[in-house]
Amino acid sequence: MKILSRVLLSLAACFGLGMAGVAAPSDSAPGASAPAIALDVSQAAPRQVEDSTVRAITRDYGRAWQALAAALGQNRADLLPEGFVGVARQKLSERIAEQQRSGLVTRVIDHGHRLQAVFYSPEGSAMELRDTARYEIQLVDGGSVVSTETVTASYAVLMTVTDDRWKVRVLQETE
Amino acid sequence: MPQPVCRGTRAGRARIARALAGCAAALVLMPAALAQEITVPHRVAAGAGVSIQTSGSGAATLYLVGPGTAIKRGIRLGTPAEVSGADLRNAGRYKVMVRAGGEAHTANFFVVPGAAQSISFLARPSRVPVAARDAISGVAFVFDNFQNLTTAPASVTFNLAIADGPSITRKTESHEGIAWTRLDSARKAGAAQFVASVPGVEVRRVVQQVASDPCELRFHIKPGKSGIEAETDPIRDCSGNAVPDGTIVTFTENDGRTRSTVDARIKRGVAQAQLPAAPGATITVASGVVAGNEVRVGGEP
Amino acid sequence: MTIRRLGLAALMAIATLVLLAAGYASSGGAASHANTPEAAVRSLYDHVRTRDFPGAFRYVAVASNTDVERFTRDVAGRDGSLRTLSTLQDVNTSVLHENDTEAAVRANTHWSSAVGSLYDSRELRVVRENEDWKVVWPSDKTPNVPPQVLALNFLRWEIIHPAAGEDWGAQNAEAPRVRILNMTPLQHDLGNGLQGVMILGEIVNEDTVPGFVSVTATLLGANGESLGQETAFDKISHTLLPREVSPFRIDFPGAKLADIRKVTMEPTALLVPASADPVIGVLHQRIETDARGHKILKGELVNQSGETVNIPHVIATFYNEAGKVIWVSDGYVDHALQPQIPEPFQLEVRDDMGATPRFRVTVNQYTIERQGA
């Protein structure tokens, strides 16, 4: 009996501590600082990437991942237009709709991105990049974290100029 | 495999140690999870369904998370869990997790893009002067049926053609979903059809090839209702194309004391203006940086 | 009950009569008296200010050979001209000379209008008629357009935008290519008594389609910090047809040229529907010196198209010998331009620009859209 009560106490403590972890401030909240982005444009062709574009891509890609983390963490598709457009936005919106149906949220804790520009269109309105991203991803079901994983993933990214900003049009994880 | 999360609080060290010991004890004392294994193919074509094999028995919860997908549903262990192609349209990494009795098993697989089925074609510019080198660019982004960027090489053909003129064709292969080309504009003005195609799909754009600067600007004068009417000959560029209507042509008359100017517009190929009848005055014409002939009022052109 | 009603009606009738009498008295009554030439001019303009044109006309001398309708058209404007959108704010008068029967009075008027303040100066002859002074109003001699049918060859650009809904890669008509031809910063009086820096220059539409252009300048200080950003407002022709060149002037009140290390220019252009008409000729351009010894650029505008131009806006660009823009001035003409009818204009010229400055005059215009146009 004593052992059982101790086990129950320990489970309760464990659950409580676990919940404390869940309730900790999330990096995916809106207003969180932008992830670290390192952009290499030395391989970009056929157009050379302008300095101002380097700055804009770095800033806007970081914003896009902030928006992604906030949207998946709060199941709010309305946060996506900040950084996404077209197919990427549509697919992320579908994911959020499914998360809502399943009672899930995804928490993304971004650890940074190494971006390499591989194509910059001749007229300067589209850029394809390869992103090596590191982040921690938690799947939360009904308030409990059911899965935590630290991931290093490769993405094919297509960014285009929309409303005077660069937005992610394709975000496709590759093998 | 996800682990119970035990994190430090402000409680004392001894208390944390007790809690950690309790955690361990709890894990040991939990009912033994039914042994499970998940078997999924490493790679699946976009839009194709997949059958997730599990071992063991009893009820479990299946989580499937991927781009555009976040599924949670109950399954019976030992029975294949079917995932439809509609849930696997988007290329990328998918994570499968099966939880039963506090135990979870995970597996990953990739959905890869299918064959090229659609093109997003950026053709620039929409207007271009004739006979300009490398002035037209075309970029084709190749997608499969489900709007996944087709990363496998695909054969893309670009074709630029203008009515009654020779066409230019470039064949190229897409690299990481992108094929592009640069072309010269033709010497003939008009609407050029610019087509990008992959087998079975073609996308058409129109590039308006417009006349360049006027080549030889000449005008003549005749008496008008209230002064002099000046009118140019048909205004063409050096390739013989008519300079677009609406282009500004400036007539300037100088009589030694005053100057009169009219910014006329080309209409139906010529520009006209009314100027004061000032005997001995000189009239000149210009369009942009191109100057034309000079005519003296009351004299020979 | 009936008696009470009758009493009320009588009371209202009396009140109405009293109000009418008061209004009549305040308007000066049927006969308007001015004891001095200056009072006649001031009274005339006082009525103009309240838009009581028949009241103002009572101060107009018979010798003016005009009628109230023509006088009203002249003072209040017509044909949707700028004057029709103006209100008299203030009048200053000064007697130039006077004798027992005749006087000359200068009236400087200040009008508020849709495009800002307008100033006008008239030298008016005032004559004694019976015991009163009356103003000889120079009647509007603008000829009327003879009735006729004009065949017009309109040229207009319209734009068809892609249908709603996103279709990335679908082509859209691009904005026209524009280029700044030259740019000069200048420390000068901005014309409103304020010192400041102005950025002068020219912009050209190099494309084959019309554009709505704008030019923004940013002043940067010694450490690259922004000292201010302004956009050309009315000293520019915003709608540029293919190959058309417009001057621009951007004012930075209070800025000092010595503080500026760099100026960044940002021209922008939007593809807009536009008409190639009207064509306005600028005839007989010349520099003259006015009575005060100031240089004035004068000329006549002739609308060579078939529709009325409501508000002409004249912009003059002045160049140095090297062809660089050294000054841009502008002014509105408060008369509408009827087809083929010359309308004079004049602009002030900086006195320090030499005897024969090089200049170019362009005309911007605002026309009230007509049905079917």
Coordinates of C-alpha atoms in Angstrom, one line a residue, chain C residues 127-279:
Chain C
V127 CA -15.9 105.8 -62.1
R128 CA -18.5 108.2 -60.5
E129 CA -22.0 107.4 -61.7
N130 CA -24.4 110.0 -60.3
E131 CA -23.4 110.3 -56.6
D132 CA -21.9 106.8 -56.3
W133 CA -18.6 105.1 -57.3
K134 CA -19.0 102.1 -59.6
V135 CA -16.4 99.6 -60.9
V136 CA -15.8 99.3 -64.6
W137 CA -15.6 95.6 -64.8
P138 CA -13.5 94.4 -67.7
S139 CA -16.0 92.0 -69.4
D140 CA -14.8 88.6 -70.4
K141 CA -13.9 88.8 -74.0
T142 CA -13.4 85.1 -74.4
P143 CA -15.1 84.1 -77.6
N144 CA -17.6 81.3 -77.4
V145 CA -16.9 78.2 -79.4
P146 CA -19.0 78.3 -82.5
P147 CA -21.5 75.4 -82.7
Q148 CA -20.0 72.7 -84.8
V149 CA -19.6 68.9 -84.9
L150 CA -16.1 67.7 -84.4
A151 CA -15.0 64.2 -85.5
L152 CA -12.7 63.0 -82.8
N153 CA -10.1 60.3 -83.2
F154 CA -9.8 59.2 -79.6
L155 CA -6.9 57.1 -78.4
R156 CA -7.2 55.5 -75.0
W157 CA -5.5 52.7 -73.1
E158 CA -7.5 50.3 -71.0
I159 CA -6.1 47.5 -68.9
I160 CA -7.5 44.1 -68.4
H161 CA -6.3 42.6 -65.2
P162 CA -6.1 38.9 -64.5
A163 CA -9.3 37.4 -63.1
A164 CA -9.6 37.2 -59.3
G165 CA -8.0 34.3 -57.6
E166 CA -4.4 33.4 -57.5
D167 CA -2.8 31.9 -60.5
W168 CA 0.9 32.3 -60.0
G169 CA 2.9 32.7 -63.1
A170 CA -0.2 34.0 -65.0
Q171 CA 1.0 37.0 -66.8
N172 CA 0.0 40.5 -65.8
A173 CA 0.7 43.6 -67.7
E174 CA 3.8 45.1 -66.2
A175 CA 4.2 48.6 -65.0
P176 CA 5.8 51.0 -67.5
R177 CA 9.5 51.5 -67.4
V178 CA 10.4 55.0 -66.2
R179 CA 13.8 56.6 -65.7
I180 CA 15.0 59.7 -63.9
L181 CA 16.9 61.8 -66.5
N182 CA 18.5 64.2 -64.2
M183 CA 18.4 65.4 -60.6
T184 CA 19.7 68.5 -58.8
P185 CA 19.5 69.4 -55.1
L186 CA 19.1 73.0 -54.4
Q187 CA 18.9 75.2 -51.3
H188 CA 16.3 77.9 -51.9
D189 CA 13.3 79.7 -50.7
L190 CA 10.4 77.2 -51.2
G191 CA 8.1 80.0 -52.3
N192 CA 6.1 80.1 -49.1
G193 CA 8.7 82.1 -47.1
L194 CA 10.3 78.9 -45.8
Q195 CA 13.9 78.0 -46.6
G196 CA 14.7 74.5 -47.5
V197 CA 16.1 72.0 -49.9
M198 CA 14.4 71.1 -53.1
I199 CA 15.2 68.3 -55.4
L200 CA 14.7 69.2 -59.1
G201 CA 14.8 66.9 -62.0
E202 CA 13.0 65.2 -64.9
I203 CA 11.5 61.7 -65.4
V204 CA 10.7 60.0 -68.6
N205 CA 8.3 57.2 -69.5
E206 CA 10.4 55.0 -71.7
D207 CA 7.7 52.5 -72.3
T208 CA 4.9 52.2 -74.9
V209 CA 2.1 52.4 -72.4
P210 CA 1.0 55.2 -70.1
G211 CA 2.0 55.3 -66.5
F212 CA 1.1 57.0 -63.3
V213 CA 4.5 58.1 -62.0
S214 CA 5.7 59.3 -58.7
V215 CA 9.1 60.3 -57.5
T216 CA 10.2 59.9 -53.9
A217 CA 13.5 61.4 -52.5
T218 CA 15.2 60.5 -49.3
L219 CA 17.8 62.8 -47.8
L220 CA 20.7 61.0 -46.0
G221 CA 22.9 62.7 -43.5
A222 CA 26.6 62.3 -42.8
N223 CA 26.2 59.0 -41.1
G224 CA 23.7 57.6 -43.5
E225 CA 20.8 58.5 -41.3
S226 CA 17.5 59.6 -43.0
L227 CA 16.9 63.3 -42.8
G228 CA 13.6 63.2 -44.4
Q229 CA 11.6 61.6 -47.2
E230 CA 9.2 63.4 -49.5
T231 CA 7.3 62.7 -52.7
A232 CA 6.7 65.0 -55.6
F233 CA 3.1 66.2 -55.2
D234 CA 1.9 68.8 -57.7
K235 CA 5.1 69.9 -59.4
I236 CA 5.0 66.9 -61.6
S237 CA 2.8 65.5 -64.4
H238 CA 1.8 62.2 -62.8
T239 CA 0.3 60.7 -65.9
L240 CA 3.0 60.2 -68.5
L241 CA 2.3 58.9 -72.0
P242 CA 4.9 57.0 -73.9
R243 CA 8.1 59.0 -74.3
E244 CA 6.7 61.9 -72.3
V245 CA 9.0 63.7 -70.0
S246 CA 7.9 65.5 -66.8
P247 CA 9.8 67.7 -64.5
F248 CA 9.5 67.2 -60.8
R249 CA 10.2 69.2 -57.7
I250 CA 10.3 67.8 -54.2
D251 CA 10.5 70.3 -51.3
F252 CA 12.1 69.6 -48.0
P253 CA 11.2 72.6 -45.8
G254 CA 13.8 73.4 -43.1
A255 CA 16.4 71.1 -44.6
K256 CA 20.0 72.3 -45.1
L257 CA 22.0 71.3 -48.2
A258 CA 25.2 71.3 -46.1
D259 CA 23.8 68.5 -43.9
I260 CA 23.0 66.2 -46.8
R261 CA 25.6 63.6 -47.8
K262 CA 23.4 61.6 -50.3
V263 CA 20.0 61.7 -51.9
T264 CA 18.3 58.5 -52.9
M265 CA 15.6 58.7 -55.6
E266 CA 12.9 56.2 -56.0
P267 CA 10.7 56.6 -59.1
T268 CA 7.6 54.4 -59.2
A269 CA 5.2 53.8 -62.0
L270 CA 1.8 52.2 -62.2
L271 CA 0.1 51.1 -65.3
V272 CA -3.1 53.0 -65.5
P273 CA -5.9 53.6 -68.1
A274 CA -5.3 56.9 -69.8
S275 CA -6.4 58.9 -72.8
A276 CA -4.0 60.4 -75.3
D277 CA -6.2 63.5 -75.5
P278 CA -6.4 66.4 -75.0
V279 CA -3.4 67.9 -76.8

